[in-house]
Coordinates of C-alpha atoms and ligand atoms in Angstrom, one line a residue:
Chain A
X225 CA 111.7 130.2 69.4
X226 CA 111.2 133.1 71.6
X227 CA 114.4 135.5 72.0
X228 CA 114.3 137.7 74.9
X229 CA 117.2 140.7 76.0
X230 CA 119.0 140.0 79.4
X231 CA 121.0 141.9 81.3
X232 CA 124.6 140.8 81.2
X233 CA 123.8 137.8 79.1
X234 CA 122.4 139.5 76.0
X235 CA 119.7 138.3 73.9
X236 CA 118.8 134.7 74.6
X237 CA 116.4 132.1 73.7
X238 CA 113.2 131.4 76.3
X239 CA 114.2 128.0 75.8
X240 CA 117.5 128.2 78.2
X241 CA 115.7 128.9 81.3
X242 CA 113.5 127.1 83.8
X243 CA 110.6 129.5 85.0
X244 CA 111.0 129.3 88.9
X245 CA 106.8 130.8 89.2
X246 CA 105.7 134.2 90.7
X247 CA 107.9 135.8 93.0
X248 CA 105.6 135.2 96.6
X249 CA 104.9 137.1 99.6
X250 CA 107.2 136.3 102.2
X251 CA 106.2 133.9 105.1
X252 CA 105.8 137.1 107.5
X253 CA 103.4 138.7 105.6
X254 CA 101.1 136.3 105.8
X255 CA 97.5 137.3 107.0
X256 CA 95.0 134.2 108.0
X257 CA 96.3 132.0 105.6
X258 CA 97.7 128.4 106.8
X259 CA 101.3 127.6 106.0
X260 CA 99.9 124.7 103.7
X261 CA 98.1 127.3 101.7
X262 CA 101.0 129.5 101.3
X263 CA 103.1 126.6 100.0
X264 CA 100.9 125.3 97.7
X265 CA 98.0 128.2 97.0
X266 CA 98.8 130.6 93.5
X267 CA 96.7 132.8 91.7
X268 CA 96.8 131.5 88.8
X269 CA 94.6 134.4 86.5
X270 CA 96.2 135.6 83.3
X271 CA 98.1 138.9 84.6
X272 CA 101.0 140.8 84.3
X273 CA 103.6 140.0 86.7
X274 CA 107.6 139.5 88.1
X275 CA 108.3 135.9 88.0
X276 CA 111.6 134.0 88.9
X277 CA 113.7 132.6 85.6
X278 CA 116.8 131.0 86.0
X279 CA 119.5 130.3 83.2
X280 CA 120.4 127.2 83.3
X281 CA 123.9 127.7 81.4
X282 CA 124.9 130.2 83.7
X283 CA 122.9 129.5 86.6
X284 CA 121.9 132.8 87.2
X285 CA 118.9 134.3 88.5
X286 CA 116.6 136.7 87.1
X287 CA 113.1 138.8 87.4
X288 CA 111.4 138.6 84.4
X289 CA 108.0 140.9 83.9
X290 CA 105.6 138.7 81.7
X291 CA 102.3 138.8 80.8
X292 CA 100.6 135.0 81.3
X293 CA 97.7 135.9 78.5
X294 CA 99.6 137.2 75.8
X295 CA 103.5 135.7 77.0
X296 CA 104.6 139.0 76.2
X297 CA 107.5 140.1 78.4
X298 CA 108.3 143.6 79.0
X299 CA 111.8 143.3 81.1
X300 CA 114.5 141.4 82.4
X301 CA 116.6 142.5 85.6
X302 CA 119.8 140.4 87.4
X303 CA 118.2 139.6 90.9
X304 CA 120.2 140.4 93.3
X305 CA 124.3 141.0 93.4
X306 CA 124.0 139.2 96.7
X307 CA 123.4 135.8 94.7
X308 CA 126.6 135.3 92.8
X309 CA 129.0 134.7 96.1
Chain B
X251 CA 77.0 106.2 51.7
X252 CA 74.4 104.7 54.3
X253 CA 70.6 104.3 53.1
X254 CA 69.9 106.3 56.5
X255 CA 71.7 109.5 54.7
X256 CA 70.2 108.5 51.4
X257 CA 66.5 108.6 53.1
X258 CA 66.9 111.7 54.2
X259 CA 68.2 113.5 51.1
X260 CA 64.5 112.9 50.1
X261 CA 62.7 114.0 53.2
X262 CA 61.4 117.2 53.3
X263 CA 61.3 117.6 57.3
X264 CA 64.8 116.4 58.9
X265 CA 63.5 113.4 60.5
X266 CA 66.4 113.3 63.5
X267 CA 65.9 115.2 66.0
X268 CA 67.9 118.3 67.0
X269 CA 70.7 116.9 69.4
X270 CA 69.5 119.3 72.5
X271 CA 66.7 122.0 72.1
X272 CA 67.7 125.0 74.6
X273 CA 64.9 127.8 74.7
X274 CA 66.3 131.0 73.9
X275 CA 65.3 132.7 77.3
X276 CA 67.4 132.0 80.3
X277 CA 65.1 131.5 83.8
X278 CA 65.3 133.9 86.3
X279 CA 66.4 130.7 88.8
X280 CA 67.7 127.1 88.8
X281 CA 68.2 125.0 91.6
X282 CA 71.5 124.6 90.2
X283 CA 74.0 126.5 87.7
X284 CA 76.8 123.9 86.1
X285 CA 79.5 126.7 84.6
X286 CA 81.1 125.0 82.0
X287 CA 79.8 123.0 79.0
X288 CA 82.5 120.7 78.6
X289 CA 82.3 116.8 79.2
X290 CA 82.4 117.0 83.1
X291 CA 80.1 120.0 83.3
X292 CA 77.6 118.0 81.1
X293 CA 78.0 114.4 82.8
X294 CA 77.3 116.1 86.2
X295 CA 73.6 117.2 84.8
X296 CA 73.1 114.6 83.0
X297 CA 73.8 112.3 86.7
X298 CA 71.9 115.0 88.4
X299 CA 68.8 114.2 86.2
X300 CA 69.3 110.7 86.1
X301 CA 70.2 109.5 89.4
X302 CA 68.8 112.5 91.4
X303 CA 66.2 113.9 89.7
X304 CA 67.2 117.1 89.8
X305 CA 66.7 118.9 86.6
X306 CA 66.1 123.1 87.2
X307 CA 69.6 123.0 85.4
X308 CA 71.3 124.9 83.7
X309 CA 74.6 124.4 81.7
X310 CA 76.3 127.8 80.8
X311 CA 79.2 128.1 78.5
X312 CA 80.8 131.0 77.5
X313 CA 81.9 128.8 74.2
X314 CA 80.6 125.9 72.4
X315 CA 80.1 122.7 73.9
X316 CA 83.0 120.9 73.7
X317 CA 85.4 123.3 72.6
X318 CA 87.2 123.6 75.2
X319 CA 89.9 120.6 76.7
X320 CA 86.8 117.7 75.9
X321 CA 87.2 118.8 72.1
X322 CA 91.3 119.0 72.4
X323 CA 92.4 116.2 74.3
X324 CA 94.1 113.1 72.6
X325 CA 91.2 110.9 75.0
X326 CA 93.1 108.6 76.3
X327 CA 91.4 106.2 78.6
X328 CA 93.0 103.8 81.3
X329 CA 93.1 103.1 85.3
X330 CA 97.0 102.2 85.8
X331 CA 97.3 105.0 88.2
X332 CA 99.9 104.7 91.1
X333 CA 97.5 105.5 94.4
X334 CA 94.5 103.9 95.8
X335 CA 92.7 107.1 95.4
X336 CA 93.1 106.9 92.2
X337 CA 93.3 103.5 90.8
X338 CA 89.7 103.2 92.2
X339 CA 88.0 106.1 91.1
X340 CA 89.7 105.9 87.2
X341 CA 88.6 102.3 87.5
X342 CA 85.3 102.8 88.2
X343 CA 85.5 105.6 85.1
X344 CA 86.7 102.9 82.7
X345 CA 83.6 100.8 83.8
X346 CA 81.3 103.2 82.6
X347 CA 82.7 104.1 79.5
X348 CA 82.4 100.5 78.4
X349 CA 78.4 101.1 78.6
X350 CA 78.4 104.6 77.7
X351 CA 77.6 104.2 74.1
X352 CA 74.3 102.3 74.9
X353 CA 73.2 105.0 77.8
X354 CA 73.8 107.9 75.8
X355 CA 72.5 106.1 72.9
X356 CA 75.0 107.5 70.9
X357 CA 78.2 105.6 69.1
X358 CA 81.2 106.6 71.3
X359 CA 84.0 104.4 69.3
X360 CA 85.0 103.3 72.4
X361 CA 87.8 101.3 71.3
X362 CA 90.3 99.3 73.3
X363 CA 93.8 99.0 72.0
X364 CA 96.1 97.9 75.4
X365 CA 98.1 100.9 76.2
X366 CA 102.6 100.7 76.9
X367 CA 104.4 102.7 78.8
X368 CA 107.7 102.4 77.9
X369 CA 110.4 102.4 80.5
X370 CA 114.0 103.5 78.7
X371 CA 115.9 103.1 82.5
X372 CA 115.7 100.8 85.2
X373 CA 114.4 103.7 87.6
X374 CA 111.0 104.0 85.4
X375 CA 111.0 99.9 84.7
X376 CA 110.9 100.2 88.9
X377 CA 108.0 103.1 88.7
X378 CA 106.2 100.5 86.0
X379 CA 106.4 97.4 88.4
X380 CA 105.2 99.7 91.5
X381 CA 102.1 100.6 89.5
X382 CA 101.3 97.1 88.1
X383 CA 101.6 95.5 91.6
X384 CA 99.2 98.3 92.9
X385 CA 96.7 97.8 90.1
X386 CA 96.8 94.1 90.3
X387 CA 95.9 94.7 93.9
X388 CA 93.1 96.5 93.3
X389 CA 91.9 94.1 90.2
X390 CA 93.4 96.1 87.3
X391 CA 94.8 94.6 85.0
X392 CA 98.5 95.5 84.2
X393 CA 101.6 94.1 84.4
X394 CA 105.4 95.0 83.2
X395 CA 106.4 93.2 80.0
X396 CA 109.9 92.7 77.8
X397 CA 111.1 94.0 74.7
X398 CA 110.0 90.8 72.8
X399 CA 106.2 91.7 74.1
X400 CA 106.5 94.9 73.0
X401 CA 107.7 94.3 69.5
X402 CA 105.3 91.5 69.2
X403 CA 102.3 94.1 69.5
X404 CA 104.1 96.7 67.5
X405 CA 106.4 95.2 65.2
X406 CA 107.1 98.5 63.5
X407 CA 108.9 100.4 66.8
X408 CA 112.9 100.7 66.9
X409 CA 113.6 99.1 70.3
X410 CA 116.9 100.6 70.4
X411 CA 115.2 104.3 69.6
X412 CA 118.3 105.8 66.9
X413 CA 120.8 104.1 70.2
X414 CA 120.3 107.0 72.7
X415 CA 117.2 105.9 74.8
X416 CA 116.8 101.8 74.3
X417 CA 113.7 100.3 75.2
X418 CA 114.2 98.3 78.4
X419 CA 110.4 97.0 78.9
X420 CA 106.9 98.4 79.3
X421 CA 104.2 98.6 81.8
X422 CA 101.1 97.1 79.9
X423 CA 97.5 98.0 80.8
X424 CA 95.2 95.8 78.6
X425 CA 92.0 98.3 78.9
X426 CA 93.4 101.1 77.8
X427 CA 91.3 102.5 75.4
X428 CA 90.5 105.5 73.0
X429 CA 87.3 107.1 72.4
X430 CA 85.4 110.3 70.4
X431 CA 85.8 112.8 72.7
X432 CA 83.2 115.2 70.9
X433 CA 80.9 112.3 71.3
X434 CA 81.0 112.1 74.8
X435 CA 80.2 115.7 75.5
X436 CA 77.5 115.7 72.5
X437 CA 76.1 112.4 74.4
X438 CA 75.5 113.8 77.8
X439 CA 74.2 116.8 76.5
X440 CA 71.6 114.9 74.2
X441 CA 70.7 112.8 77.4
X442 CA 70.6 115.9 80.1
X443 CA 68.5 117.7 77.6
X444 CA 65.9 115.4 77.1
X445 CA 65.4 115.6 80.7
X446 CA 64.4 118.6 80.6
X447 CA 68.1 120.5 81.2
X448 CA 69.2 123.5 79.7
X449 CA 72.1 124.1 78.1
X450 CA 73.3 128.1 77.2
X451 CA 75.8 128.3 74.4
X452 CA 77.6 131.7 74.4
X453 CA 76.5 132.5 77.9
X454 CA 79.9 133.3 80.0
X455 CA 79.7 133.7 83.7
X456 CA 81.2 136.5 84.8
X457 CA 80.7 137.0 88.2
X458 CA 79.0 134.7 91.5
X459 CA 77.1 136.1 93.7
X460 CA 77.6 135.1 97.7
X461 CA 75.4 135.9 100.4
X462 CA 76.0 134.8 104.2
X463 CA 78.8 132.4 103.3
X464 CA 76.5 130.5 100.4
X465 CA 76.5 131.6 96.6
X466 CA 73.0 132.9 96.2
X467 CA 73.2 133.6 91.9
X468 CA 75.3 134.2 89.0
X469 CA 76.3 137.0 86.6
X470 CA 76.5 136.8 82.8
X471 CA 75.8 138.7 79.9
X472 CA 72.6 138.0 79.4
X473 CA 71.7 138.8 82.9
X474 CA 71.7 137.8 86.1
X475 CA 70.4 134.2 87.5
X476 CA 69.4 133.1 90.9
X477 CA 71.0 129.7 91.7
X478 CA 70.7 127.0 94.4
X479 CA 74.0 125.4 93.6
X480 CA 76.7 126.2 91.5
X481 CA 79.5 124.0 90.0
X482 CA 82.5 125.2 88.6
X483 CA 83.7 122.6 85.7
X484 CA 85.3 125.0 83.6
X485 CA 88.8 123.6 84.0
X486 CA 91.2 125.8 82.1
X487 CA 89.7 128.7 83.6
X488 CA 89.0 127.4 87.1
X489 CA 91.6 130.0 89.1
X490 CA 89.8 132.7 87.2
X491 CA 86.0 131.4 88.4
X492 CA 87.6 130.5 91.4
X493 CA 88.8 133.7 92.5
X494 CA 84.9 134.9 91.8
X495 CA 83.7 133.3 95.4
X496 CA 87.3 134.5 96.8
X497 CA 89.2 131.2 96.7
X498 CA 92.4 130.5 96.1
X499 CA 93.7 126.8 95.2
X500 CA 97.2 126.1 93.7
X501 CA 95.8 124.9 90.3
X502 CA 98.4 126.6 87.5
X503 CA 97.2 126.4 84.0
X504 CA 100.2 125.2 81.3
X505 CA 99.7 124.9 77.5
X506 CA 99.3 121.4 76.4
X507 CA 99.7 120.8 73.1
X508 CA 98.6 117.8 70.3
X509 CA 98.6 117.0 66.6
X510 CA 97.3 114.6 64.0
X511 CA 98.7 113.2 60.7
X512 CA 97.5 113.0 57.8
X513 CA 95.0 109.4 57.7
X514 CA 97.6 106.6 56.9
X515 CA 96.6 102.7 56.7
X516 CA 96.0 101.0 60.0
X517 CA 99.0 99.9 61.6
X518 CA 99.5 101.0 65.0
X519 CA 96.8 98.9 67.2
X520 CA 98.3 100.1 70.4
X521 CA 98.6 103.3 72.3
X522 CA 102.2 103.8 73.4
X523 CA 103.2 106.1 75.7
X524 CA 107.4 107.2 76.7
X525 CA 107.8 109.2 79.2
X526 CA 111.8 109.2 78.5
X527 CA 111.1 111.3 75.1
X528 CA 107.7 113.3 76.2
X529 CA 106.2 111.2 73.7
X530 CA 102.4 109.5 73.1
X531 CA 101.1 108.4 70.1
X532 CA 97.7 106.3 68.9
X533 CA 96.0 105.8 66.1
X534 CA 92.6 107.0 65.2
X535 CA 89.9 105.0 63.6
X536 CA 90.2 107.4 60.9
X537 CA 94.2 106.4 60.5
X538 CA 95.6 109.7 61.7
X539 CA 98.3 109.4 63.7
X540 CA 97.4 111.4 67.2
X541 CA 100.4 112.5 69.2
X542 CA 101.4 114.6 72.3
X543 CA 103.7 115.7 74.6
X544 CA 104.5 117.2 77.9
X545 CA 103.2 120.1 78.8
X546 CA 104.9 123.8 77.4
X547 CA 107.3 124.9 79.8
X548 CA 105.6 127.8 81.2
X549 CA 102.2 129.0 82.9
X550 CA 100.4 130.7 79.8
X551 CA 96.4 131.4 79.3
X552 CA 96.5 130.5 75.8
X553 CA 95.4 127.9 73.4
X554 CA 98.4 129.5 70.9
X555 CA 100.4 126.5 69.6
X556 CA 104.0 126.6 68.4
X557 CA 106.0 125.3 66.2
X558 CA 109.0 124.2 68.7
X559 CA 106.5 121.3 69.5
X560 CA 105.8 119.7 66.7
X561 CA 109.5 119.7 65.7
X562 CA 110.6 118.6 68.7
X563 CA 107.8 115.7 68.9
X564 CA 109.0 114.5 65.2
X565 CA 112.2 114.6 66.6
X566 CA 111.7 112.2 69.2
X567 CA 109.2 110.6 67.3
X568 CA 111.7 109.5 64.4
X569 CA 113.8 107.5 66.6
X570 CA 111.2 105.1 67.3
X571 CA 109.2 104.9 64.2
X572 CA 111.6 106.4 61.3
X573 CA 108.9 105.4 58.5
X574 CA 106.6 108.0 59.7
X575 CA 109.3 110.8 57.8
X576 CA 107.0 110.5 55.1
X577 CA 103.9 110.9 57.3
X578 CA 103.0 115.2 57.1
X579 CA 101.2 116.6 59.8
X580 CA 98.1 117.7 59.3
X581 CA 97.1 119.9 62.2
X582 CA 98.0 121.1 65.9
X583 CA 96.0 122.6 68.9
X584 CA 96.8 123.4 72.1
X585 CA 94.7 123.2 75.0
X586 CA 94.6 124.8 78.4
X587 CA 95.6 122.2 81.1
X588 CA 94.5 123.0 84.7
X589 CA 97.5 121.2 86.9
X590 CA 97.8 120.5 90.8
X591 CA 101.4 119.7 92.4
X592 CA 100.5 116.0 92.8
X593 CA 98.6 115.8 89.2
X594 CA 95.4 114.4 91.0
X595 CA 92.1 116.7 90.5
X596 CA 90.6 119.0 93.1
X597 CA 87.1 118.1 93.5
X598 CA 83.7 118.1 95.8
X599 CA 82.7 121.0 98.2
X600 CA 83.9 124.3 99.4
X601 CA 84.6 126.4 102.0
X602 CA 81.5 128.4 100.3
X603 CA 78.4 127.2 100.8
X604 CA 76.5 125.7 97.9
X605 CA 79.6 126.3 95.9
X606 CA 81.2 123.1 94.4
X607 CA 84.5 122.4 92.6
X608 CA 85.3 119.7 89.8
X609 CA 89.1 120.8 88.0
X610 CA 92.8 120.4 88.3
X611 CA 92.3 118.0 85.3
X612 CA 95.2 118.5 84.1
X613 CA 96.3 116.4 80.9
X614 CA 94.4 113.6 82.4
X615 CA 90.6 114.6 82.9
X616 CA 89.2 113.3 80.2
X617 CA 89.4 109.3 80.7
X618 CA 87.8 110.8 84.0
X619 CA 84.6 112.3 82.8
X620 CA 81.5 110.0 83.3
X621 CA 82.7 109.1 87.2
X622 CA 83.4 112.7 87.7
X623 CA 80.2 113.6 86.1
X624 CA 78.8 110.7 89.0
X625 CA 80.4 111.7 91.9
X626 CA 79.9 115.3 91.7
X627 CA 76.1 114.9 90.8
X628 CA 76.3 112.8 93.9
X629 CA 77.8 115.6 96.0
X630 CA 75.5 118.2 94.3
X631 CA 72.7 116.5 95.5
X632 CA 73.6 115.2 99.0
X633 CA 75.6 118.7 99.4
X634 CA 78.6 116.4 100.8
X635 CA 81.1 115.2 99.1
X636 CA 80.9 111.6 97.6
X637 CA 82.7 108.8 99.3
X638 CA 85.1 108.3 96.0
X639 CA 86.4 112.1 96.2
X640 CA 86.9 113.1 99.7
X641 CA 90.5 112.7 99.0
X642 CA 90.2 115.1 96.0
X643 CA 88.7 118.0 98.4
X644 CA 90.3 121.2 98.4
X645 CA 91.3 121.4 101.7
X646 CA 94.2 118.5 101.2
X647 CA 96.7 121.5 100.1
X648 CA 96.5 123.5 103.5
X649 CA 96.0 120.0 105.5
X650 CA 99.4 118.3 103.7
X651 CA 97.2 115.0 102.8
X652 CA 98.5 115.2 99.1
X653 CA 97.5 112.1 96.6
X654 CA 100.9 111.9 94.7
X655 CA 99.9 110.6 91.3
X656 CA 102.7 111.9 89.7
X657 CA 104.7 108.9 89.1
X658 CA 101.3 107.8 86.7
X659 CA 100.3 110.9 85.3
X660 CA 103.1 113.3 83.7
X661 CA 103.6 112.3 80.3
X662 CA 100.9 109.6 79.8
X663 CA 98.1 111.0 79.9
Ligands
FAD191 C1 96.2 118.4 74.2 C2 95.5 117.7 75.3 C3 95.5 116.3 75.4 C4 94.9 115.6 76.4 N1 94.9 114.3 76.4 C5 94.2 113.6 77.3 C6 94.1 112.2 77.3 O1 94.7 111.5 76.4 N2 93.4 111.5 78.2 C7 92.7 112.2 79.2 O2 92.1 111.6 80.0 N3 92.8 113.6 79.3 C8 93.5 114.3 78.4 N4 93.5 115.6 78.4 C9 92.8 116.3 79.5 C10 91.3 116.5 79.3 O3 91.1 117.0 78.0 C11 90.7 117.4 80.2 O4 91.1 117.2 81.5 C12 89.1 117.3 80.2 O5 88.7 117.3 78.9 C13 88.5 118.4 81.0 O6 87.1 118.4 80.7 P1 86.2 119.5 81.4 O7 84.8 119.3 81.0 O8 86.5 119.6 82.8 O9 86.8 120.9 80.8 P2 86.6 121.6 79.3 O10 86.3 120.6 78.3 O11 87.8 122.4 79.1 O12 85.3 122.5 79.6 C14 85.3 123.7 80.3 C15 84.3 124.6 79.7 O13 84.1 125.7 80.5 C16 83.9 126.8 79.7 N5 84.1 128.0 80.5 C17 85.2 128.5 81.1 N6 85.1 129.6 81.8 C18 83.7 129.9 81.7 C19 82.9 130.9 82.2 N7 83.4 131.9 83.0 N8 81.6 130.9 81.9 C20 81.1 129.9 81.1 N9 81.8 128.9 80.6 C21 83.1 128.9 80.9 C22 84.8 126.7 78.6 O14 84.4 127.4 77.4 C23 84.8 125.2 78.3 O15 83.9 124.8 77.3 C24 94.2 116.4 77.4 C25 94.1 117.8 77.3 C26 94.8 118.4 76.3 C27 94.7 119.9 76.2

């Protein structure tokens, strides 16, 4: 099992969280591309990249920078105070 | 030992012929470029020859043939899908994998055991009797059975599954079947190349070359080629080749992973399939037990396989058929699975000219590979998409006419 450090939570296995995908332009940045295709469309090439986790135990949201060839990741940040109301 | 083998122990000259004889030298142009050596990529030339006689082709693959999902995949084979899109088209699929060992002229082991689903709740007996009543409709044969049905085809399984998941029925689909899945791409590549196709081992594509709107060529290694068509059948890799000719397409690759026993005494004649515990199982004609799961948890460009699966899987395994505890596991592969949102494929033309698409198989393409091989040798040649695909197209994602196989496709592959 992969163990990975969080903020707040400490170090915690990859197994407690639900990978929510890449984080996505937002809607009003889009250039020529139909709504369908934003919805659906991802670029799906190995890369590094920010992507959505969430703990499921806690229900909180995090960024997580991962690489999708090697499944390395490099860092875990608490996204966004505003989300715990 | 067979007096075939013997015979040729004692000949000088190796009598059989080389499965497919590929000159060294690539041509500077082929009417069309198949990327991706894999069953699909070599069904479609061997159709293109065949039925169009079209054969200035070229197979390239950055690999082996084979090696990548065609060689990984646990080849199941059935048509108890859950939309008219695609109960036809894996019909007509099934249909010619019945013949397929006298075309390619080349033992498949086509073999057909009847394949379960099980359904542990009353929401997925419901999904079961959806599907049978839309296969019956269009002449498939399934229907939903009881327990006793079950156990009378198995009488090994633990209906009650160690008490936590009990088994409440099954939908059963009479053609499912296995097959060798190295076979089948060996096959079509035996076939293609004795018309006259060529087939490039170790010869990855690395770039496409457009022109006006149409792909004009492609890049590899070993130079560049001029090309009249190009098909992408590379499915693992297809949002990498894809983004080549600028496309984008919501295909997501996820690990998927399998493993094999050690060869035990037949005694499984069935395929069964739960959904409940991300669980399938056969047997091979070899008497290894071949077993799967759901796909790994998160998007990963690796064939890496871990050991949380296979102890998971015997975990879920052991409360339906404790005996196999003594059973050891003899090895485990992963594969690169190319999945859409509604787990149907993504197939026929594209926005760029000349430029055709056959992926987003998923954990289900194999059963798949002689009608896609068809249909897109069809489209190739017509340069529109076949009448059994054009709900595949890429366009359904921006246009919101998704196929929604889901319900048939998620566990069982
Ligand atoms: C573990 C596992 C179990 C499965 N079980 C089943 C099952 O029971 N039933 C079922 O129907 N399906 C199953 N599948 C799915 C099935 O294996 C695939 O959908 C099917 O084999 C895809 O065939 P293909 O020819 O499209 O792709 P592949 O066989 O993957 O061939 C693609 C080829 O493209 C080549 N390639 C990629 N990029 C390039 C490039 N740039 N240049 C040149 N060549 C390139 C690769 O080397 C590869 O050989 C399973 C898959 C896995 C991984």
């Amino acid at each position: 099992m992969k163990y990975i450090d969080f903020p707040t939570l400490g170090r915690r296995p990859s197994s407690e969280f639900v990978v929510g995908g890449i984080i996505d332009p937002e809607p009003a940045e889009l250039d020529g591309i139909s709504p369908g295709e934003w919805v659906f469309n991802r670029d799906s090439i190995p890369m590094r990249r920010t992507e959505w986790w969430y703990h499921t135990p806690t229900q909180l949201w995090f960024l997580v920078e991962r690489h999708t060839a090697t499944d390395e990741v490099f860092g875990a940040t608490l996204a966004g105070a505003a989300i715990d109301g | 030992m067979s007096i075939r083998l013997l015979k040729y122990a004692f000949i000088e000259d190796w009598a059989e012929p080389r499965f497919f004889n590929t000159p060294d030298e690539l041509r500077d142009s082929y009417d069309v470029v198949i990327i991706g050596a894999g069953g699909h990529g070599l069904a479609t030339a061997y159709y293109l020859a065949r039925e169009h006689g079209i054969t200035n082709v070229a197979v390239l693959d950055q690999s082996y043939i084979g090696g990548g999902n065609t060689g990984r995949n646990t080849t199941i084979i059935r048509s108890n899908y859950l939309t008219e899109e695609g109960v036809k088209f894996y019909d007509q699929s099934v249909e010619l994998f019945k013949s397929l060992s006298e075309e390619l002229d080349l033992n498949i082991f086509y073999s057909e055991r009847g394949h379960f689903t099980l359904a542990h709740s009353d929401a997925t007996l419901r999904t079961a009797r959806w599907r049978a009543e839309v296969n019956k409709h269009y002449g498939v044969d399934s229907e939903v059975v009881g327990p006793d049905d079950i156990l009378k085809a198995c009488p090994q399984i633990q209906l009650d599954c160690g008490g936590n998941h009990e088994i409440l029925g099954a939908l059963y689909h009479a053609p499912g079947a296995v097959a060798r899945h190295d076979a089948v791409a060996w096959g079509y590549a035996k076939r293609a190349s004795e018309a006259g196709i060529e087939i490039h081992q170790h010869t990855e594509v690395t770039g496409i070359d457009v022109a006006g709107g149409r792909v004009v060529g492609v890049t590899t290694p070993r130079g560049k080629i001029q090309a009249g068509a190009v098909v992408s059948a590379v499915a693992g890799f297809t949002p990498t080749v894809l983004s080549m000719v600028g496309l984008s397409s919501p295909i997501e690759i996820f690990p998927l992973q399998a493993c094999v026993t050690e060869p035990i005494k037949p005694w499984l004649d069935t395929i069964i399939v739960s959904g409940s515990l991300h669980l399938y199982v056969s047997q091979s004609s070899r008497g290894e037990m071949v077993m799967g799961a759901s796909l790994d948890p998160m998007e990963l460009h690796s064939r890496r396989s871990t050991f949380e699966f296979v102890s998971n899987l015997a975990d879920q395994l052991l409360d339906m058929f404790p005996f196999l505890s003594q059973v050891n596991v003899n090895r485990q592969w992963a594969g690169m699975a190319d999945m859409t949102p509604d787990f149907a494929p993504v197939m026929g033309t594209t926005p760029v000219g000349g430029f055709y698409v056959d992926a987003g198989w998923g954990t289900w393409g194999f059963k798949a590979t002689p009608i896609s091989g068809k249909t897109m040798a069809a489209t190739v040649a017509n340069a529109r998409d076949d009448e059994l695909i054009t709900d595949f197209n890429l366009s359904r994602f921006g246009d919101y006419e998704l196929v929604g196989e889901k319900g048939a496709a998620a566990v069982g592959h």
